[in-house]
Short mmCIF file of C-alpha atoms in Angstrom, two decimals:
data_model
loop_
_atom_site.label_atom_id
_atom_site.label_comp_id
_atom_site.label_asym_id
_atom_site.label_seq_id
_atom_site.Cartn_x
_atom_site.Cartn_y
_atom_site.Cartn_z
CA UNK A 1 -217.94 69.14 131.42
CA UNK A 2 -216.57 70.42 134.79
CA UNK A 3 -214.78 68.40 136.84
CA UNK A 4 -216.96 69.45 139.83
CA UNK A 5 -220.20 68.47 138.33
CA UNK A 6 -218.49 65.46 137.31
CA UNK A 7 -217.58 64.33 140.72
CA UNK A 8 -220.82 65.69 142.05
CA UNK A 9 -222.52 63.32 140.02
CA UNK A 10 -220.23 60.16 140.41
CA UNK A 11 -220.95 60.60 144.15
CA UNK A 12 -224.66 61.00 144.70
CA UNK A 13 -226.00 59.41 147.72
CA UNK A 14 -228.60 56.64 147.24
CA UNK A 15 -231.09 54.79 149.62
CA UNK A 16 -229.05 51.62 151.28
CA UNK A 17 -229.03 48.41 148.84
CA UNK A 18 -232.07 46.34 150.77
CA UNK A 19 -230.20 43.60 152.75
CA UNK A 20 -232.49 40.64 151.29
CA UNK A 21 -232.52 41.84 147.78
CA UNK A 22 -230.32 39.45 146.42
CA UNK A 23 -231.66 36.58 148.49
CA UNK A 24 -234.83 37.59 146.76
CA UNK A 25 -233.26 37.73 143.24
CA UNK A 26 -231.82 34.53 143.53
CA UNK A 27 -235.13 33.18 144.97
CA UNK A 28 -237.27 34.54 142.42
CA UNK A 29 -234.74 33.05 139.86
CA UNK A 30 -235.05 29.57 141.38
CA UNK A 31 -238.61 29.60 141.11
CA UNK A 32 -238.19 30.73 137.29
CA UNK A 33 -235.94 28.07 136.25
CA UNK A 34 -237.97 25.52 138.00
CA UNK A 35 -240.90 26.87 136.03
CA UNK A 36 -238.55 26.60 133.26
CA UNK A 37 -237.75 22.75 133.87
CA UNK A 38 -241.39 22.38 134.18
CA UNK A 39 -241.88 23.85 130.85
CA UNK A 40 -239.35 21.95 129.43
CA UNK A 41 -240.28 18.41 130.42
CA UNK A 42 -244.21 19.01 129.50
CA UNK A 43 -243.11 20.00 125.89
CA UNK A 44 -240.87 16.98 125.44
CA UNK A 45 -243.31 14.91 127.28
CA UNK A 46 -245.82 16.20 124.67
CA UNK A 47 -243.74 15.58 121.50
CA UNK A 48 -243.18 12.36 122.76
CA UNK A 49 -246.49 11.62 123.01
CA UNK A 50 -247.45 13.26 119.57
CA UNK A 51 -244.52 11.22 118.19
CA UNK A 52 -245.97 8.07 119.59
CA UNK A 53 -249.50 8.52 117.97
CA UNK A 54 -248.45 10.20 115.38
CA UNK A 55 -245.69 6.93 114.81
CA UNK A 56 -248.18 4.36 115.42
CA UNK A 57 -250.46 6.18 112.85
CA UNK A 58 -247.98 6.17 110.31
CA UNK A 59 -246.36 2.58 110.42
CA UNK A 60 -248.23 1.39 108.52
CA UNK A 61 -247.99 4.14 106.06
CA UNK A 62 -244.28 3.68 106.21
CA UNK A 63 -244.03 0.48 105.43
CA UNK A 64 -246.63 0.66 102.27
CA UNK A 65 -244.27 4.15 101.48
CA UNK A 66 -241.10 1.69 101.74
CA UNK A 67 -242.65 -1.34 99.41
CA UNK A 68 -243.12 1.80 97.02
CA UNK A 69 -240.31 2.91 96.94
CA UNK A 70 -238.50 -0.62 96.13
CA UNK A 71 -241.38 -1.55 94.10
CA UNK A 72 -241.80 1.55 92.15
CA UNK A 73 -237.78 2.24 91.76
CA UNK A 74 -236.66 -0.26 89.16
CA UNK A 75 -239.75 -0.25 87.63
CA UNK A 76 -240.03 3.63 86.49
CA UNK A 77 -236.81 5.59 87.74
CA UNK A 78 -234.12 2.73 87.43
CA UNK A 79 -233.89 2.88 83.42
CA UNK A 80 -234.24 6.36 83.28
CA UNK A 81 -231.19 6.62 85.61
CA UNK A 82 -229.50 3.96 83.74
CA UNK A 83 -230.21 5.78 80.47
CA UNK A 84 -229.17 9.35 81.61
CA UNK A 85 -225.71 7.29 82.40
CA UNK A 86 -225.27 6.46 78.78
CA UNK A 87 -226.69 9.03 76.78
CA UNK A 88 -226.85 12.42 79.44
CA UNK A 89 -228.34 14.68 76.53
CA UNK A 90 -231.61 12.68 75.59
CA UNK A 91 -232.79 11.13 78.91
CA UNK A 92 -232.87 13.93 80.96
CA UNK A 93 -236.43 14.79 79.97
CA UNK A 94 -237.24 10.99 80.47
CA UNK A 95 -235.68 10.72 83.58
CA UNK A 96 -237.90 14.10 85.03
CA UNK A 97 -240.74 12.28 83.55
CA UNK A 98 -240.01 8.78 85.68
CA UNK A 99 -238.98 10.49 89.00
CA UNK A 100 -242.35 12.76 88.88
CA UNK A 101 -244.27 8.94 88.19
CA UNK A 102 -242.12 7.53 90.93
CA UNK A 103 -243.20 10.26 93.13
CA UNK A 104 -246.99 10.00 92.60
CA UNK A 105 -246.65 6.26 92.95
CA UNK A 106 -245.21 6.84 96.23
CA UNK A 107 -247.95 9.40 97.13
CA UNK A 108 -250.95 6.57 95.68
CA UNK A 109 -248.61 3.79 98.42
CA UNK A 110 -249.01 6.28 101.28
CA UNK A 111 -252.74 6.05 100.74
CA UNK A 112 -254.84 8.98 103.07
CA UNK A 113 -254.09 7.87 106.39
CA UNK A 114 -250.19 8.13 105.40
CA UNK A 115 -250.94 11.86 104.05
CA UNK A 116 -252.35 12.90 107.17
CA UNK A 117 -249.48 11.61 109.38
CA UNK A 118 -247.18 13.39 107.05
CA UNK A 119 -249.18 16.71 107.08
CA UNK A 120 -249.06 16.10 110.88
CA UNK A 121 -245.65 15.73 111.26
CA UNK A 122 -245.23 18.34 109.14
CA UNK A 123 -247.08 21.08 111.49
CA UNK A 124 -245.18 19.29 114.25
CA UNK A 125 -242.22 20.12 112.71
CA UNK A 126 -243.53 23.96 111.96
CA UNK A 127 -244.46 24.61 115.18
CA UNK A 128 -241.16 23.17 117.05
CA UNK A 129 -239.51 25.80 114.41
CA UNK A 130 -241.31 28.77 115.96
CA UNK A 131 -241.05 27.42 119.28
CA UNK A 132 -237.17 27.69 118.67
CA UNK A 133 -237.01 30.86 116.77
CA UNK A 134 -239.48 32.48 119.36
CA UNK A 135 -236.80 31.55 122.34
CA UNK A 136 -234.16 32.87 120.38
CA UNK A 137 -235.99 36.18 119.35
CA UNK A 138 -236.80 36.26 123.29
CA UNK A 139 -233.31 35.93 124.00
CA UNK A 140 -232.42 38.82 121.74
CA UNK A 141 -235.23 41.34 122.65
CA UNK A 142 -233.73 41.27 126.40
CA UNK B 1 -215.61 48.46 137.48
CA UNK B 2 -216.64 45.20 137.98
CA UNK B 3 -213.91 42.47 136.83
CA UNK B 4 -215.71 38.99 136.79
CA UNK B 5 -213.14 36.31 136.01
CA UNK B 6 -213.89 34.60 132.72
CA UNK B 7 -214.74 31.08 133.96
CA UNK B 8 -217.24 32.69 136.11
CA UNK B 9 -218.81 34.56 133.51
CA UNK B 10 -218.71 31.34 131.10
CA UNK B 11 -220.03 29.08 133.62
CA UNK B 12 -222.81 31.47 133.86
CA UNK B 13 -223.42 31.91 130.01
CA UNK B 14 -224.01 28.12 130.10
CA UNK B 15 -226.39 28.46 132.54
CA UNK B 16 -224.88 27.13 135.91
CA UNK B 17 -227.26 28.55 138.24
CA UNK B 18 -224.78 28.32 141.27
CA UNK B 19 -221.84 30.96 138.61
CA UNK B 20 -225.00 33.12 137.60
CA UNK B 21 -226.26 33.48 141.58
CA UNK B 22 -222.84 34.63 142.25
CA UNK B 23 -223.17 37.44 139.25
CA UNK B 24 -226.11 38.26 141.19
CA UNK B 25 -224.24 38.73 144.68
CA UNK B 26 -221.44 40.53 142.64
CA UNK B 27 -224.24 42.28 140.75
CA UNK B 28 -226.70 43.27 142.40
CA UNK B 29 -226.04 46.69 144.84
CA UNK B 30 -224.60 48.53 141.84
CA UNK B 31 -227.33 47.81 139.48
CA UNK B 32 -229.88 48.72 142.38
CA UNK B 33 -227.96 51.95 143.00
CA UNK B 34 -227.99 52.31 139.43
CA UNK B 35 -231.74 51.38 138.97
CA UNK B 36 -233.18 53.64 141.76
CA UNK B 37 -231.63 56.63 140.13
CA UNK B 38 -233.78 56.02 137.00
CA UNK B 39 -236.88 54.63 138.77
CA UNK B 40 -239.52 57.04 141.35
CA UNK B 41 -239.57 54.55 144.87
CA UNK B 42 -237.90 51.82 145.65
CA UNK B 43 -240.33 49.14 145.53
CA UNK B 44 -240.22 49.87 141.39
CA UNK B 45 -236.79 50.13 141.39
CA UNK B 46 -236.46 46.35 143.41
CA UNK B 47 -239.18 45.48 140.59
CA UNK B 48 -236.69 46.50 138.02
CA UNK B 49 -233.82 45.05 139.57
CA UNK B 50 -235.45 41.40 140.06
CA UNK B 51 -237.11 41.77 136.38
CA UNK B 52 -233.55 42.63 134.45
CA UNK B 53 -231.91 39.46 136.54
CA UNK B 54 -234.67 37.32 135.09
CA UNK B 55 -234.46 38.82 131.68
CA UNK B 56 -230.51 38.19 132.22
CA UNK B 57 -231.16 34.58 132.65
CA UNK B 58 -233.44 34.14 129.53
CA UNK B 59 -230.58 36.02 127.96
CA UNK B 60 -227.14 34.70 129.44
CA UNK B 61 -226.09 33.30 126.00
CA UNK B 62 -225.46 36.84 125.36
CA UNK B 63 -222.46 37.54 127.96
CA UNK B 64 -219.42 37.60 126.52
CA UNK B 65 -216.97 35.73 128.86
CA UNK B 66 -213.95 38.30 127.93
CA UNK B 67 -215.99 41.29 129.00
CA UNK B 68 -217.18 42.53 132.10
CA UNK B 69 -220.74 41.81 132.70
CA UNK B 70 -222.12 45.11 134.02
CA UNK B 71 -222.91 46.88 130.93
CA UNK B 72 -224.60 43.75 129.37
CA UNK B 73 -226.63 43.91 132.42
CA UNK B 74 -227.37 47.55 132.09
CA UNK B 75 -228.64 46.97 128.85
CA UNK B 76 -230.81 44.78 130.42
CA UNK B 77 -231.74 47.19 132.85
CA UNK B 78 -232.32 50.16 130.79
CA UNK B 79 -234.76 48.17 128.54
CA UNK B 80 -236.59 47.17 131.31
CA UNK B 81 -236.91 50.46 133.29
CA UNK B 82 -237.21 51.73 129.80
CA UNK B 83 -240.62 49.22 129.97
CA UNK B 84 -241.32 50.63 132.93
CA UNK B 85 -241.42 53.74 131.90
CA UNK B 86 -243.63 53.36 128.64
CA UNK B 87 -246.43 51.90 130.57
CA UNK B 88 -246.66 55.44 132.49
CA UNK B 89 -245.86 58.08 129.78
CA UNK B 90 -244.00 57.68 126.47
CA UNK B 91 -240.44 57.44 126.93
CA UNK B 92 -238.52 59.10 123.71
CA UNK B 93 -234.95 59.26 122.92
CA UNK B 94 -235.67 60.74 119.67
CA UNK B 95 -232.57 62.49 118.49
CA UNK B 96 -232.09 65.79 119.19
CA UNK B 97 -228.70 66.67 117.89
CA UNK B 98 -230.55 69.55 116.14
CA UNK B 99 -231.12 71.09 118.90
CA UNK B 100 -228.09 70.79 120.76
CA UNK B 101 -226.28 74.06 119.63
CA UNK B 102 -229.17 76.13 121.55
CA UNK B 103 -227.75 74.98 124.66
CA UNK B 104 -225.74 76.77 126.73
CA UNK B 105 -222.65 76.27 127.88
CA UNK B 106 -222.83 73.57 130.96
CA UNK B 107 -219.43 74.58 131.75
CA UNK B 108 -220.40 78.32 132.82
CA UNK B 109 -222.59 76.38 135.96
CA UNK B 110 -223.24 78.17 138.79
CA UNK B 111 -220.70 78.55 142.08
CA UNK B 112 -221.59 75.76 144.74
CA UNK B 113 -221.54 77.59 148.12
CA UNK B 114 -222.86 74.66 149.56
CA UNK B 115 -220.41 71.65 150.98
CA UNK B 116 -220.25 69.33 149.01
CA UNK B 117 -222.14 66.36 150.80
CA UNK B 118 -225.20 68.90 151.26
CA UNK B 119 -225.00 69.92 147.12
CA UNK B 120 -224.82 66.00 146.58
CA UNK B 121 -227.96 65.16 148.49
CA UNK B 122 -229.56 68.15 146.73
CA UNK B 123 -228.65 67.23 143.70
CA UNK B 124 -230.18 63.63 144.19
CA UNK B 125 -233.09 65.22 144.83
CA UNK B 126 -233.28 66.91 142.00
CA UNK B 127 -232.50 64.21 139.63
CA UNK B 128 -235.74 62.39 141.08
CA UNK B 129 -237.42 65.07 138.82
CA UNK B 130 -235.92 64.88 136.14
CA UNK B 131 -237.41 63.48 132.67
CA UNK B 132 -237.11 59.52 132.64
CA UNK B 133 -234.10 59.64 129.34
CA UNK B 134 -232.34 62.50 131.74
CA UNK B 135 -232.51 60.30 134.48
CA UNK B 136 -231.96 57.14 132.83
CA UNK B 137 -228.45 58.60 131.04
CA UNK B 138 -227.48 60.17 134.07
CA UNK B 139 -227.73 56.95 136.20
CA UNK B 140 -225.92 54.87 133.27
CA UNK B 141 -223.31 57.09 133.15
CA UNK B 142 -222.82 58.19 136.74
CA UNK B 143 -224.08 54.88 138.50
CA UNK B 144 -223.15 52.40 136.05
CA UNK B 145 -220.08 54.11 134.99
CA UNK B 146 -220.28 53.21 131.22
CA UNK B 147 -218.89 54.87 129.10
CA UNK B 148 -220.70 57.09 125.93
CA UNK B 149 -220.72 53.96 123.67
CA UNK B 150 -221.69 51.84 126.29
CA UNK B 151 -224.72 54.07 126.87
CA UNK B 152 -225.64 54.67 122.96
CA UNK B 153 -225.27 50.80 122.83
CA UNK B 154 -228.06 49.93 125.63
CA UNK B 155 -230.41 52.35 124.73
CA UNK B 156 -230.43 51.93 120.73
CA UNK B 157 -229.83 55.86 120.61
CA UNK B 158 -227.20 57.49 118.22
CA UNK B 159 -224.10 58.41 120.02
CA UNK B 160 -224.45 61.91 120.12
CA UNK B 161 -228.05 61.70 121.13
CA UNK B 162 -226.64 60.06 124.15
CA UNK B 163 -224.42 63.35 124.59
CA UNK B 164 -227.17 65.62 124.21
CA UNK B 165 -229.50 64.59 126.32
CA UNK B 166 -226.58 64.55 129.11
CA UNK B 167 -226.03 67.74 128.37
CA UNK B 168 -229.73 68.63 128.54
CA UNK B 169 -230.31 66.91 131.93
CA UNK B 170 -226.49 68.98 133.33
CA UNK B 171 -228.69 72.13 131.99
CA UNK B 172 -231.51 71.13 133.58
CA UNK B 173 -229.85 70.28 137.13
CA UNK B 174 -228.56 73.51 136.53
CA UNK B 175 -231.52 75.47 136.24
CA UNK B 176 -233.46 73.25 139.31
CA UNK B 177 -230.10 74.03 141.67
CA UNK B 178 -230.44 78.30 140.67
CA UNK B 179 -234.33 77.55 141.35
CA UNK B 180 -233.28 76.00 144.73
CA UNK B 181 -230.91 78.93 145.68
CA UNK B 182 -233.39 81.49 144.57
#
């Protein structure tokens, strides 16, 4: 490329800068990050609250999930586990077989209202996910 | 061009606001110089400019402390004008590296009678009609001062896409300035 078109083009005149431009930048970017905080502390406000309800509805499940689990562990699992220790080869079956009991006794101790909370916290969980990946993706499209 | 220290450029990646509104002062009048070459009036162009600072701020995890800041931000920038653009006609950077040994020879340009301060303010003129791309490489690489790689990198194109379409726009400056003297 010639020089002279080169240096033509590195010196082309332009209208003056505005003189409040970058007040105005850095105005309109305090106003986003307030927005920002404000955004923030309604969606940890809200999965507070969710976490609250969504706690107080599954207490009780909890506590009928943790009685399974103590209950229901010696009784099916423990001598599988026990057995798989001593002879590897011929318990693993059995052992499959108790944890997959264990686990529906567990899911019978959660009774309904312990399935919904779960199935809640689930989607809570899903859509905190997106909300995470869906900032990052934002932060990579700029 | 523009040599932010590293602990400013960190602070602002974690997202001190007082370190990134000092980018912004630092900032600012070269990517507005550089914006209003790309965009028709200046109220789009200060549209641009306060849109890539806010995209900049959703995005500061992306500045890398141990590099200067302005061609992140004209990445930025060109995406957004880019934006801009797209809402009023397509805007395509296809690659044309086919095409490129049709052109002539930017070299052979025409003599400038003209001093050069007069042949600059002509020329800015002229840029103002150029295609968007033309105008959009010719103010990254003339404004912004970045370099080929720098340009391929903040518009997604190929690298020699990004050299012929500067060659295109020289050709086409060319051919506006012997339209001008005619």
């Amino acid at each position: 490329m010639p020089e002279v078109w080169d240096s033509l083009l590195r010196d082309l005149p332009t209208e003056d800068v505005p003189v409040d431009l970058t007040a105005r930048v850095r105005a309109h970017l305090a106003s986003a990050r307030r927005r920002e905080a404000r955004m923030r502390i309604a969606v940890w406000t809200g999965m507070l609250a969710l976490g609250v309800v969504s706690g107080a509805v599954l207490w009780p499940a909890l506590v009928s999930l943790l009685e399974s689990l103590v209950r229901g562990f010696p009784q099916t699992a423990a001598p599988a586990v026990a057995g798989l220790w001593q002879a590897p080869g011929t318990t693993l079956w059995e052992l499959a077989q108790s944890i997959l009991g264990w686990g529906g006794q567990v899911s019978l101790g959660l009774g309904a209202s312990g399935m919904i909370a779960l199935m809640f916290l689930a989607v809570l969980a899903i859509l905190g996910l997106t909300w995470t990946l869906g900032g990052r993706t934002e932060e990579a499209s700029a | 061009m523009y040599p932010e220290e590293p602990e400013l450029l960190r602070l602002a990646q974690a997202g001190v606001p007082e370190a990134f509104d000092r980018l912004v002062e630092r900032l600012t009048p070269g990517l507005y110089r550089m914006i209003r070459r790309m965009m028709p009036d200046r109220a789009e162009a200060e549209a641009v400019v306060q849109e890539t600072w806010l995209r900049a701020w959703k995005a500061r995890r992306g500045l890398e402390p141990s590099r200067p800041a302005f061609p992140w931000l004209a990445r930025i920038a060109a995406n957004a004008a880019r934006d801009y653009w797209r809402k009023r006609r397509p805007i395509d950077f296809a690659d044309v590296e086919s095409q490129a040994d049709d052109l002539a020879d930017v070299a052979a340009g025409p003599e400038l009678r003209l001093e050069m301060d007069e042949a600059r303010r002509r020329m800015a003129a002229l840029v103002e009609n150029l295609r968007p791309e033309w105008r959009m490489i010719l103010a990254l690489r003339y404004d912004g001062n970045l370099s080929y790689k720098e340009i391929a990198d903040a518009l997604s194109v190929p690298l020699n896409t990004v050299r012929t379409h500067l060659r295109r726009a020289l050709l086409a400056l060319r051919s506006a300035l012997e339209a001008d003297d005619a």
